[in-house]
mmCIF file of C-alpha atoms in Angstrom:
data_model
loop_
_atom_site.group_PDB
_atom_site.id
_atom_site.type_symbol
_atom_site.label_atom_id
_atom_site.label_comp_id
_atom_site.label_asym_id
_atom_site.label_seq_id
_atom_site.Cartn_x
_atom_site.Cartn_y
_atom_site.Cartn_z
ATOM 1 C CA GLU A 1 23.123 33.037 65.905
ATOM 2 C CA LYS A 2 25.224 32.014 62.920
ATOM 3 C CA ALA A 3 23.663 29.943 60.162
ATOM 4 C CA ASP A 4 25.106 27.955 57.269
ATOM 5 C CA ARG A 5 23.445 26.598 54.182
ATOM 6 C CA THR A 6 24.765 24.713 51.206
ATOM 7 C CA ILE A 7 23.625 25.217 47.651
ATOM 8 C CA THR A 8 24.581 22.450 45.278
ATOM 9 C CA THR A 9 24.629 22.945 41.553
ATOM 10 C CA SER A 10 25.753 21.225 38.406
ATOM 11 C CA SER A 11 27.590 22.348 35.323
ATOM 12 C CA LYS A 12 25.474 20.023 33.164
ATOM 13 C CA GLY A 13 22.724 22.593 32.750
ATOM 14 C CA ASP A 14 19.888 20.072 32.644
ATOM 15 C CA GLU A 15 18.858 20.106 36.315
ATOM 16 C CA ALA A 16 15.809 21.800 37.768
ATOM 17 C CA PRO A 17 16.320 25.385 38.945
ATOM 18 C CA LEU A 18 18.113 25.869 42.251
ATOM 19 C CA THR A 19 16.043 26.377 45.333
ATOM 20 C CA LYS A 20 16.991 28.915 47.963
ATOM 21 C CA VAL A 21 18.306 26.366 50.426
ATOM 22 C CA GLU A 22 19.557 23.395 48.466
ATOM 23 C CA ALA A 23 19.328 21.630 45.124
ATOM 24 C CA GLN A 24 20.605 18.124 44.512
ATOM 25 C CA SER A 25 23.658 17.307 42.419
ATOM 26 C CA GLU A 26 27.047 15.721 42.820
ATOM 27 C CA ASP A 27 29.189 18.349 41.069
ATOM 28 C CA GLN A 28 29.980 21.498 43.021
ATOM 29 C CA ARG A 29 28.752 23.097 46.222
ATOM 30 C CA MET A 30 28.270 26.713 47.153
ATOM 31 C CA THR A 31 28.334 27.523 50.850
ATOM 32 C CA VAL A 32 26.680 30.551 52.433
ATOM 33 C CA SER A 33 27.635 31.344 56.048
ATOM 34 C CA GLN A 34 26.285 34.149 58.170
ATOM 35 C CA LEU A 35 29.230 35.941 59.802
ATOM 36 C CA ILE A 36 27.267 38.774 61.425
ATOM 37 C CA PRO A 37 23.499 38.586 61.881
ATOM 38 C CA PRO A 38 21.359 41.661 61.207
ATOM 39 C CA LEU A 39 20.113 43.682 64.166
ATOM 40 C CA LYS A 40 16.583 43.499 62.798
ATOM 41 C CA CYS A 41 15.120 41.894 59.707
ATOM 42 C CA ASN A 42 11.549 41.840 58.514
ATOM 43 C CA ARG A 43 12.471 41.994 54.827
ATOM 44 C CA GLY A 44 15.417 40.396 53.086
ATOM 45 C CA ALA A 45 16.768 41.117 49.612
ATOM 46 C CA THR A 46 14.810 39.725 46.647
ATOM 47 C CA THR A 47 15.222 39.725 42.859
ATOM 48 C CA ASP A 48 15.034 43.246 41.346
ATOM 49 C CA ASP A 49 16.181 44.947 44.583
ATOM 50 C CA LEU A 50 18.982 47.500 44.274
ATOM 51 C CA LEU A 51 21.618 46.324 46.742
ATOM 52 C CA GLU A 52 24.504 48.348 48.121
ATOM 53 C CA ILE A 53 27.269 46.091 49.400
ATOM 54 C CA SER A 54 30.809 46.235 50.661
ATOM 55 C CA TYR A 55 32.903 43.126 50.053
ATOM 56 C CA LEU A 56 36.272 41.425 49.789
ATOM 57 C CA GLY A 57 36.953 38.645 47.271
ATOM 58 C CA THR A 58 39.717 36.044 47.499
ATOM 59 C CA VAL A 59 40.696 32.968 45.512
ATOM 60 C CA LEU A 60 40.026 30.139 47.963
ATOM 61 C CA GLU A 61 42.844 27.913 46.724
ATOM 62 C CA THR A 62 45.582 30.556 47.120
ATOM 63 C CA GLY A 63 44.129 33.143 49.515
ATOM 64 C CA GLN A 64 44.993 35.860 46.973
ATOM 65 C CA VAL A 65 42.789 38.954 47.233
ATOM 66 C CA PHE A 66 41.509 39.785 43.742
ATOM 67 C CA ASP A 67 38.820 42.375 44.384
ATOM 68 C CA GLY A 68 37.069 44.352 47.066
ATOM 69 C CA SER A 69 35.026 47.465 47.502
ATOM 70 C CA GLU A 70 37.690 49.076 49.696
ATOM 71 C CA LEU A 71 40.672 47.541 47.907
ATOM 72 C CA LYS A 72 43.640 49.792 47.214
ATOM 73 C CA ILE A 73 46.670 49.098 45.058
ATOM 74 C CA ASP A 74 49.830 50.903 46.164
ATOM 75 C CA GLY A 75 47.630 53.115 48.343
ATOM 76 C CA LYS A 76 45.421 54.166 45.422
ATOM 77 C CA ALA A 77 41.809 53.237 44.726
ATOM 78 C CA VAL A 78 41.103 50.650 42.022
ATOM 79 C CA PRO A 79 40.573 52.399 38.653
ATOM 80 C CA GLY A 80 36.909 52.796 37.765
ATOM 81 C CA ARG A 81 35.693 52.774 41.355
ATOM 82 C CA GLY A 82 35.972 56.523 41.922
ATOM 83 C CA GLY A 83 37.055 55.932 45.525
ATOM 84 C CA ASP A 84 33.706 54.345 46.441
ATOM 85 C CA VAL A 85 33.738 51.977 49.406
ATOM 86 C CA SER A 86 30.536 50.247 48.341
ATOM 87 C CA LEU A 87 29.098 48.851 45.142
ATOM 88 C CA TYR A 88 25.533 48.879 43.777
ATOM 89 C CA PHE A 89 23.865 46.197 41.690
ATOM 90 C CA VAL A 90 20.382 44.813 41.024
ATOM 91 C CA LEU A 91 19.919 41.345 42.491
ATOM 92 C CA GLY A 92 19.229 38.786 39.786
ATOM 93 C CA LYS A 93 19.698 41.254 36.923
ATOM 94 C CA GLN A 94 23.419 41.952 36.495
ATOM 95 C CA PRO A 95 24.996 41.423 33.075
ATOM 96 C CA PHE A 96 26.698 38.051 32.640
ATOM 97 C CA GLY A 97 30.323 38.215 33.736
ATOM 98 C CA GLN A 98 30.007 41.444 35.705
ATOM 99 C CA PHE A 99 29.652 39.556 39.006
ATOM 100 C CA PRO A 100 29.657 35.821 39.676
ATOM 101 C CA PRO A 101 26.222 34.203 39.243
ATOM 102 C CA GLY A 102 26.656 32.805 42.759
ATOM 103 C CA TRP A 103 25.987 36.290 44.154
ATOM 104 C CA ASP A 104 22.341 36.040 43.060
ATOM 105 C CA LEU A 105 21.917 32.811 45.039
ATOM 106 C CA GLY A 106 24.014 33.774 48.036
ATOM 107 C CA LEU A 107 22.548 37.235 48.635
ATOM 108 C CA GLU A 108 18.886 36.259 48.292
ATOM 109 C CA GLY A 109 17.132 36.933 51.602
ATOM 110 C CA MET A 110 20.060 38.913 53.022
ATOM 111 C CA CYS A 111 19.206 41.763 55.402
ATOM 112 C CA VAL A 112 20.669 45.240 55.901
ATOM 113 C CA GLY A 113 23.622 45.046 58.301
ATOM 114 C CA GLU A 114 24.120 41.316 57.756
ATOM 115 C CA ARG A 115 27.541 39.961 56.752
ATOM 116 C CA ARG A 116 27.827 36.689 54.841
ATOM 117 C CA ARG A 117 30.646 34.570 53.503
ATOM 118 C CA LEU A 118 29.971 33.014 50.097
ATOM 119 C CA VAL A 119 32.222 30.186 48.907
ATOM 120 C CA ILE A 120 31.416 29.949 45.217
ATOM 121 C CA PRO A 121 32.484 26.992 43.039
ATOM 122 C CA PRO A 122 33.820 27.616 39.524
ATOM 123 C CA VAL A 123 30.500 26.715 37.849
ATOM 124 C CA LEU A 124 28.847 29.655 39.680
ATOM 125 C CA ALA A 125 31.907 31.916 39.437
ATOM 126 C CA TYR A 126 33.993 32.379 36.282
ATOM 127 C CA GLY A 127 34.309 28.731 35.205
ATOM 128 C CA SER A 128 37.063 27.242 33.090
ATOM 129 C CA VAL A 129 38.022 30.651 31.674
ATOM 130 C CA GLY A 130 38.545 32.530 34.937
ATOM 131 C CA LEU A 131 38.807 36.312 34.890
ATOM 132 C CA PRO A 132 42.381 37.173 33.874
ATOM 133 C CA ARG A 133 41.983 40.957 34.285
ATOM 134 C CA ARG A 134 41.264 40.368 38.005
ATOM 135 C CA ASN A 135 43.866 37.586 38.384
ATOM 136 C CA ILE A 136 41.218 34.889 38.848
ATOM 137 C CA PRO A 137 42.602 31.658 37.399
ATOM 138 C CA PRO A 138 40.528 29.084 35.504
ATOM 139 C CA ASN A 139 38.410 26.752 37.672
ATOM 140 C CA ALA A 140 38.923 28.867 40.797
ATOM 141 C CA THR A 141 36.689 28.644 43.845
ATOM 142 C CA LEU A 142 35.999 32.159 45.111
ATOM 143 C CA GLN A 143 35.336 33.376 48.628
ATOM 144 C CA TYR A 144 33.488 36.639 49.215
ATOM 145 C CA ASP A 145 32.837 38.310 52.554
ATOM 146 C CA ILE A 146 29.893 40.612 51.853
ATOM 147 C CA THR A 147 28.071 43.154 54.030
ATOM 148 C CA LEU A 148 24.687 44.435 52.871
ATOM 149 C CA GLU A 149 24.675 48.217 53.395
ATOM 150 C CA SER A 150 21.250 49.059 51.918
ATOM 151 C CA ILE A 151 18.280 47.699 49.980
ATOM 152 C CA ASN A 152 16.670 50.079 47.483
ATOM 153 C CA GLY A 153 18.461 53.021 49.091
ATOM 154 C CA LEU A 154 17.255 52.251 52.633
ATOM 155 C CA ALA A 155 20.129 51.628 55.049
ATOM 156 C CA THR A 156 18.003 51.274 58.173
ATOM 157 C CA PRO A 157 17.415 47.666 59.230
ATOM 158 C CA ARG A 158 13.722 46.846 58.896
#
């Protein structure tokens, strides 16, 4: 069964911390949709877990693909990826700017084998600056389709 949830945030910085399901504000909304449910799930991802994901990122306004774990340019892997088809990061602990802050909210509770779509507003993405080296314009809303491959090195759903 597919599930959607909306996370609302504000760029004002003076609101209470976001809750997992929803926080109140009028500014921008992040949407998390489950595209493929996990086969089994007794434990979802939490802060400090090492996650292995595969993903595709697009600019929502234009549909332009800007990044992805399996992305190739002119048939060649993206420099710095070493041909990897997945990416590792620690949930809630990545350096600012490495990944959009919306990933920490949108991947919380995710299970191995699950696929989610995150629609991340600029305030939880790269803001008014964008990310020029990845062709993300200022104030862009980003869409990521993300599959969780493993949690802490364990790829078996549990």
